[in-house]
């Protein structure tokens, strides 16, 4: 049977909303709305939060009093009625934010809000909860929207997967570091457990297809080949679990996290199905403001630069750190997207075209240290552009 509780309230809309949500799982629900007068918003909004995950949606006329109706279903599925119970669970789950949903909002008394790409139960949300166990997570449709959530004060921080030991670097996410002026304030390293999920009662041999993110499918190639199933790409691993649960797909499985199985009421058929048994993923945590370096904590600084033409220029650029005993923990290069080719006049062969590269470097020093400052001053002799991307632990 199901018990439905509905709470209604009337709120006068004002521009620049500031949102706080509390205790929505109790029968006595409350919704607190306040307003931040110094923020300029092109659209006016109302909002609701379920559990630790925020959902935002628009209001047509913010200047009129609006009626917010919240309906929470506490379900008790009957024995044997699995799909019905799962469906009611999914009703309470928030949908990811879209770019049109984002509002400038902040609540000084609320828990830290972490935006991430994906549905509840995604690996990025797992990483956010590992870094901030009591955080409120904000689900977004893509990485761009997750960054916008922080820039527009809907979230305090964003968590971003940057590389893993099997697939390497996520270059599109490196581009986000250049496009957005957020600061790295921490990083999370997490072991990835790719698991095969299905509806209760479904066995592995019943599966005809498996849904997941393209990278998860690729990392589980050997397992899926032996299983002999079709593969279907979706935007998110947790989204695959949600699709199976909400549509009652008995012939399909999902590759997702153990927590996604708990959220969407699925069974775990197999764990660690990835080709490489141990996959470590690295995530960056970014915020609007940098953290102040402390002498008793190790720090990393991330920079991006391009090099001038000339023999041995890369060697000379890297030597500025070695000369000052600064360790490089990462170096990455990739062609520039907006200017992939550089024309070079060679007296022997005439005009030639080469890739023009961006170099990403993490070094273990803070910009408050004189050796780091002099190293970057020295580096400028060999670069046409240098950006101190972010600073963090």
Coordinates of C-alpha atoms in Angstrom, one line a residue:
X1 CA 0.0 0.0 0.0
X2 CA 1.1 3.6 -0.4
X3 CA 0.8 6.6 1.9
X4 CA 0.8 10.0 0.2
X5 CA 1.6 13.2 2.1
X6 CA 1.1 16.5 0.4
X7 CA 2.2 19.9 1.7
X8 CA 1.2 23.2 0.1
X9 CA 2.4 26.7 0.8
X10 CA 2.2 30.1 -0.9
X11 CA 5.4 32.2 -1.4
X12 CA 5.7 35.6 -2.9
X13 CA 8.2 35.5 -5.7
X14 CA 11.1 37.9 -5.9
X15 CA 14.2 38.1 -8.1
X16 CA 17.4 36.4 -7.2
X17 CA 16.2 33.5 -5.2
X18 CA 18.1 31.8 -2.4
X19 CA 17.0 28.2 -1.6
X20 CA 17.2 26.0 1.4
X21 CA 15.4 22.7 1.9
X22 CA 15.1 20.7 5.0
X23 CA 13.7 17.4 6.3
X24 CA 11.7 16.5 3.2
X25 CA 11.6 12.8 4.2
X26 CA 9.6 13.4 7.4
X27 CA 5.8 13.6 7.3
X28 CA 6.0 17.3 8.5
X29 CA 7.6 18.8 5.5
X30 CA 9.0 22.3 5.3
X31 CA 10.4 24.4 2.6
X32 CA 12.4 27.6 3.3
X33 CA 12.8 30.2 0.7
X34 CA 14.9 33.4 1.1
X35 CA 16.1 35.8 -1.4
X36 CA 19.6 37.2 -2.2
X37 CA 19.2 40.8 -3.4
X38 CA 22.7 41.3 -4.8
X39 CA 22.5 38.6 -7.4
X40 CA 21.1 39.4 -10.9
X41 CA 19.0 36.6 -12.4
X42 CA 17.6 36.5 -15.9
X43 CA 14.9 34.1 -14.8
X44 CA 13.1 33.6 -11.5
X45 CA 12.8 30.3 -9.9
X46 CA 11.3 28.0 -7.2
X47 CA 12.9 24.8 -6.0
X48 CA 12.6 21.6 -4.1
X49 CA 15.2 19.3 -2.5
X50 CA 14.7 15.6 -1.9
X51 CA 17.1 13.9 0.5
X52 CA 20.6 15.1 -0.2
X53 CA 20.0 15.9 -3.9
X54 CA 18.6 19.2 -5.2
X55 CA 16.2 19.7 -8.0
X56 CA 15.4 23.1 -9.6
X57 CA 12.6 24.1 -12.0
X58 CA 11.3 27.3 -13.4
X59 CA 8.3 29.5 -12.5
X60 CA 6.4 31.3 -15.3
X61 CA 5.6 34.5 -13.3
X62 CA 7.9 35.1 -10.3
X63 CA 6.2 38.3 -9.3
X64 CA 2.9 36.6 -8.5
X65 CA 2.6 34.5 -5.3
X66 CA 3.2 30.9 -6.3
X67 CA 1.8 27.7 -4.9
X68 CA 4.4 25.0 -4.3
X69 CA 2.9 21.5 -3.9
X70 CA 5.2 18.8 -2.7
X71 CA 4.0 15.2 -2.9
X72 CA 6.1 12.4 -1.3
X73 CA 5.0 8.8 -1.7
X74 CA 6.1 6.4 1.1
X75 CA 5.7 3.0 -0.6
X76 CA 5.4 -0.4 0.8
X77 CA 5.5 -2.7 -2.2
X78 CA 3.5 -5.9 -1.9
X79 CA 5.5 -9.1 -2.0
X80 CA 6.0 -10.1 -5.6
X81 CA 5.2 -6.7 -7.0
X82 CA 8.8 -5.6 -7.6
X83 CA 8.4 -3.4 -10.6
X84 CA 5.6 -1.4 -8.9
X85 CA 7.7 -0.8 -5.8
X86 CA 10.7 0.2 -7.8
X87 CA 8.7 2.7 -9.9
X88 CA 7.4 4.4 -6.8
X89 CA 10.9 4.7 -5.5
X90 CA 11.9 6.5 -8.7
X91 CA 9.1 9.1 -8.4
X92 CA 11.0 10.6 -5.4
X93 CA 14.3 10.9 -7.2
X94 CA 15.2 14.3 -8.7
X95 CA 16.0 14.8 -12.4
X96 CA 19.4 16.2 -13.4
X97 CA 19.6 20.0 -13.8
X98 CA 19.6 21.4 -17.3
X99 CA 21.3 24.7 -18.2
X100 CA 17.9 26.5 -18.2
X101 CA 17.3 25.2 -14.6
X102 CA 20.3 26.9 -13.0
X103 CA 19.6 29.7 -10.6
X104 CA 21.9 31.9 -8.5
X105 CA 21.3 30.5 -5.0
X106 CA 23.1 30.1 -1.7
X107 CA 22.3 29.1 1.8
X108 CA 25.0 29.8 4.4
X109 CA 23.3 27.4 6.9
X110 CA 23.1 24.5 4.5
X111 CA 25.5 21.6 4.0
X112 CA 28.2 22.0 1.3
X113 CA 26.6 21.5 -2.1
X114 CA 28.6 19.5 -4.7
X115 CA 27.5 19.5 -8.3
X116 CA 28.3 16.5 -10.5
X117 CA 27.4 15.1 -13.9
X118 CA 25.0 12.2 -13.9
X119 CA 22.1 10.7 -12.0
X120 CA 22.1 9.8 -8.3
X121 CA 24.2 6.7 -7.8
X122 CA 26.9 7.7 -10.4
X123 CA 30.6 7.3 -9.7
X124 CA 31.1 11.0 -9.6
X125 CA 28.5 11.3 -6.8
X126 CA 30.3 8.5 -5.0
X127 CA 33.5 10.5 -5.2
X128 CA 31.7 13.6 -3.9
X129 CA 30.4 11.7 -0.9
X130 CA 33.9 10.2 -0.2
X131 CA 35.4 13.7 -0.1
X132 CA 32.4 15.3 1.8
X133 CA 30.4 12.5 3.5
X134 CA 27.7 14.9 4.7
X135 CA 27.4 17.0 1.5
X136 CA 24.2 17.7 -0.5
X137 CA 24.8 16.6 -4.1
X138 CA 23.4 18.4 -7.1
X139 CA 22.8 16.2 -10.2
X140 CA 23.5 17.8 -13.6
X141 CA 23.0 16.7 -17.1
X142 CA 26.6 17.4 -18.2
X143 CA 29.9 18.8 -17.0
X144 CA 29.2 22.3 -18.4
X145 CA 26.1 22.6 -16.3
X146 CA 27.9 21.2 -13.3
X147 CA 30.4 24.1 -13.6
X148 CA 27.6 26.6 -14.2
X149 CA 25.9 25.5 -11.0
X150 CA 29.0 26.6 -9.0
X151 CA 29.5 29.8 -11.0
X152 CA 25.8 30.8 -10.4
X153 CA 25.9 29.9 -6.7
X154 CA 23.6 26.9 -6.9
X155 CA 26.4 24.7 -5.7
X156 CA 29.5 25.4 -3.6
X157 CA 31.9 23.0 -5.4
X158 CA 31.9 20.8 -8.5
X159 CA 33.6 17.4 -8.8
X160 CA 35.2 16.4 -12.1
X161 CA 36.7 13.1 -13.2
X162 CA 40.0 13.9 -14.9
X163 CA 41.8 10.6 -15.5
X164 CA 41.9 6.9 -14.6
X165 CA 44.5 4.2 -14.7
X166 CA 42.9 2.3 -17.5
X167 CA 41.4 4.9 -19.9
X168 CA 43.9 7.7 -19.2
X169 CA 43.1 11.4 -19.3
X170 CA 39.7 12.9 -20.1
X171 CA 40.8 15.7 -22.4
X172 CA 37.4 17.3 -22.7
X173 CA 37.4 17.9 -19.0
X174 CA 40.8 19.5 -19.2
X175 CA 39.3 22.0 -21.6
X176 CA 36.7 22.9 -18.9
X177 CA 39.5 24.0 -16.6
X178 CA 40.5 26.6 -19.2
X179 CA 37.0 27.8 -20.1
X180 CA 35.9 28.2 -16.5
X181 CA 37.6 30.3 -13.8
X182 CA 37.1 27.9 -11.0
X183 CA 39.9 26.9 -8.6
X184 CA 41.1 23.4 -7.8
X185 CA 40.7 23.0 -4.0
X186 CA 41.2 19.2 -3.7
X187 CA 41.3 15.9 -5.4
X188 CA 39.8 12.4 -4.8
X189 CA 41.3 9.1 -5.8
X190 CA 38.8 6.2 -5.8
X191 CA 38.8 2.6 -6.8
X192 CA 36.2 1.9 -9.5
X193 CA 34.0 -1.2 -9.1
X194 CA 32.1 -1.8 -12.3
X195 CA 29.1 -4.1 -11.4
X196 CA 26.5 -5.8 -13.5
X197 CA 23.0 -5.0 -12.3
X198 CA 19.5 -6.3 -13.2
X199 CA 15.9 -6.4 -11.9
X200 CA 15.3 -8.7 -8.9
X201 CA 14.7 -12.3 -10.2
X202 CA 16.6 -11.8 -13.4
X203 CA 19.6 -14.1 -13.9
X204 CA 22.7 -13.4 -16.0
X205 CA 21.8 -15.9 -18.6
X206 CA 18.5 -14.1 -19.2
X207 CA 20.2 -10.9 -20.4
X208 CA 20.2 -10.0 -24.1
X209 CA 21.7 -6.5 -23.8
X210 CA 23.6 -4.4 -21.4
X211 CA 23.3 -0.6 -21.0
X212 CA 25.9 1.8 -19.6
X213 CA 28.2 4.7 -20.4
X214 CA 30.5 4.0 -23.4
X215 CA 33.6 4.0 -21.3
X216 CA 32.2 1.5 -18.8
X217 CA 31.2 -0.8 -21.7
X218 CA 34.7 -0.4 -23.1
X219 CA 36.4 -1.2 -19.8
X220 CA 34.3 -4.3 -19.5
X221 CA 34.9 -5.6 -23.0
X222 CA 36.2 -9.1 -22.1
X223 CA 33.3 -9.8 -19.7
X224 CA 30.6 -8.6 -22.1
X225 CA 32.2 -10.6 -25.0
X226 CA 32.0 -13.8 -23.0
X227 CA 28.4 -13.0 -22.0
X228 CA 27.5 -12.6 -25.6
X229 CA 25.1 -9.6 -25.1
X230 CA 24.4 -6.5 -27.2
X231 CA 25.8 -3.2 -25.9
X232 CA 23.8 0.0 -25.7
X233 CA 25.4 3.4 -24.9
X234 CA 23.7 5.8 -22.5
X235 CA 24.9 9.1 -21.0
X236 CA 25.5 7.8 -17.5
X237 CA 26.1 4.5 -15.6
X238 CA 23.5 5.4 -13.0
X239 CA 21.2 6.5 -15.8
X240 CA 21.4 3.0 -17.2
X241 CA 20.3 1.5 -13.9
X242 CA 17.4 4.1 -13.8
X243 CA 16.2 3.1 -17.3
X244 CA 16.1 -0.6 -16.4
X245 CA 14.2 0.0 -13.1
X246 CA 11.7 2.5 -14.4
X247 CA 10.9 0.5 -17.6
X248 CA 10.9 -2.9 -15.9
X249 CA 13.4 -4.3 -18.5
X250 CA 13.8 -8.0 -17.7
X251 CA 16.1 -8.8 -20.7
X252 CA 18.6 -6.0 -19.9
X253 CA 21.3 -5.4 -17.4
X254 CA 23.3 -2.2 -16.5
X255 CA 26.9 -1.6 -15.6
X256 CA 26.9 0.8 -12.7
X257 CA 27.9 1.2 -9.1
X258 CA 26.8 -0.8 -6.0
X259 CA 25.1 2.3 -4.7
X260 CA 23.1 2.7 -7.9
X261 CA 21.7 -0.8 -7.3
X262 CA 20.6 0.2 -3.8
X263 CA 19.0 3.5 -5.1
X264 CA 17.1 1.9 -8.0
X265 CA 16.2 -1.4 -6.4
X266 CA 18.3 -3.7 -8.6
X267 CA 20.2 -6.8 -7.8
X268 CA 24.0 -7.1 -8.2
X269 CA 24.8 -10.1 -10.6
X270 CA 28.5 -9.6 -10.7
X271 CA 31.2 -7.2 -9.3
X272 CA 34.5 -5.9 -10.7
X273 CA 33.7 -7.0 -14.2
X274 CA 36.2 -4.6 -15.7
X275 CA 39.1 -6.0 -17.7
X276 CA 41.6 -4.4 -15.4
X277 CA 40.7 -5.6 -11.9
X278 CA 41.9 -2.5 -10.1
X279 CA 41.0 0.8 -11.8
X280 CA 41.8 4.0 -9.9
X281 CA 40.0 7.1 -11.0
X282 CA 41.1 10.6 -10.1
X283 CA 38.7 13.5 -9.5
X284 CA 39.2 17.2 -9.1
X285 CA 37.2 19.3 -6.7
X286 CA 36.8 22.9 -7.8
X287 CA 35.3 26.0 -6.2
X288 CA 34.8 29.7 -6.8
X289 CA 37.5 30.8 -4.4
X290 CA 41.0 29.4 -4.0
X291 CA 42.2 27.9 -0.8
X292 CA 45.0 29.6 1.1
X293 CA 48.1 27.5 1.1
X294 CA 49.4 26.3 4.5
X295 CA 53.0 25.5 5.2
X296 CA 52.2 22.2 7.0
X297 CA 50.3 20.7 4.0
X298 CA 51.6 19.5 0.6
X299 CA 50.3 21.5 -2.3
X300 CA 50.0 21.1 -6.0
X301 CA 49.8 23.8 -8.6
X302 CA 48.3 23.2 -12.1
X303 CA 49.5 25.2 -15.1
X304 CA 48.8 25.2 -18.8
X305 CA 51.2 26.7 -21.4
X306 CA 52.3 26.7 -25.0
X307 CA 55.9 26.8 -26.1
X308 CA 57.9 29.0 -28.5
X309 CA 59.6 27.4 -31.5
X310 CA 63.2 26.3 -31.1
X311 CA 65.4 23.3 -30.4
X312 CA 65.2 21.9 -26.9
X313 CA 62.5 24.3 -25.8
X314 CA 60.5 21.6 -24.0
X315 CA 63.6 20.4 -22.2
X316 CA 64.4 24.0 -21.1
X317 CA 60.8 24.5 -19.9
X318 CA 60.9 21.5 -17.7
X319 CA 64.3 22.2 -16.4
X320 CA 63.1 25.4 -14.7
X321 CA 61.4 23.1 -12.1
X322 CA 64.3 20.6 -11.8
X323 CA 66.7 23.5 -11.1
X324 CA 64.6 24.4 -8.0
X325 CA 63.9 20.8 -6.8
X326 CA 60.2 21.1 -7.7
X327 CA 58.7 17.7 -8.5
X328 CA 56.4 17.3 -11.5
X329 CA 53.6 14.9 -10.6
X330 CA 51.9 15.0 -14.0
X331 CA 52.6 16.2 -17.6
X332 CA 50.1 16.0 -20.4
X333 CA 50.1 17.4 -23.9
X334 CA 47.5 17.8 -26.6
X335 CA 47.0 19.8 -29.8
X336 CA 45.2 23.1 -29.4
X337 CA 41.6 22.7 -30.6
X338 CA 41.3 26.3 -31.9
X339 CA 44.7 26.3 -33.6
X340 CA 45.9 22.8 -34.2
X341 CA 48.6 23.6 -36.8
X342 CA 51.6 25.9 -36.6
X343 CA 53.4 27.1 -39.7
X344 CA 57.2 27.0 -39.4
X345 CA 59.6 28.4 -42.0
X346 CA 62.5 26.0 -42.4
X347 CA 65.3 27.2 -44.6
X348 CA 66.1 23.7 -45.8
X349 CA 62.6 22.3 -46.5
X350 CA 60.5 25.4 -46.9
X351 CA 57.3 26.0 -45.0
X352 CA 56.1 23.1 -42.8
X353 CA 53.0 22.6 -40.6
X354 CA 53.2 21.1 -37.1
X355 CA 50.7 20.5 -34.3
X356 CA 50.6 23.3 -31.9
X357 CA 50.4 21.8 -28.4
X358 CA 49.1 22.7 -25.0
X359 CA 51.0 21.4 -22.1
X360 CA 49.3 20.6 -18.7
X361 CA 51.6 20.3 -15.7
X362 CA 51.0 19.6 -12.0
X363 CA 53.9 20.4 -9.8
X364 CA 54.3 20.0 -6.1
X365 CA 54.7 23.5 -4.7
X366 CA 52.5 26.4 -3.8
X367 CA 52.5 29.7 -5.5
X368 CA 53.2 31.3 -2.2
X369 CA 56.7 29.7 -2.3
X370 CA 59.5 31.9 -3.8
X371 CA 60.9 28.9 -5.7
X372 CA 57.6 28.4 -7.5
X373 CA 57.3 32.1 -8.3
X374 CA 60.8 32.2 -9.8
X375 CA 60.3 29.0 -11.7
X376 CA 57.2 30.4 -13.5
X377 CA 59.1 33.7 -14.1
X378 CA 61.9 31.6 -15.7
X379 CA 59.3 29.5 -17.7
X380 CA 58.0 32.7 -19.4
X381 CA 61.2 32.9 -21.4
X382 CA 60.1 29.7 -23.3
X383 CA 56.4 30.1 -23.6
X384 CA 54.0 32.1 -25.7
X385 CA 51.2 31.7 -23.2
X386 CA 51.1 30.5 -19.6
X387 CA 48.1 30.2 -17.3
X388 CA 48.2 29.3 -13.7
X389 CA 45.1 27.2 -13.9
X390 CA 44.3 26.4 -10.3
X391 CA 45.8 25.7 -7.0
X392 CA 44.9 22.9 -4.6
X393 CA 45.9 20.1 -2.3

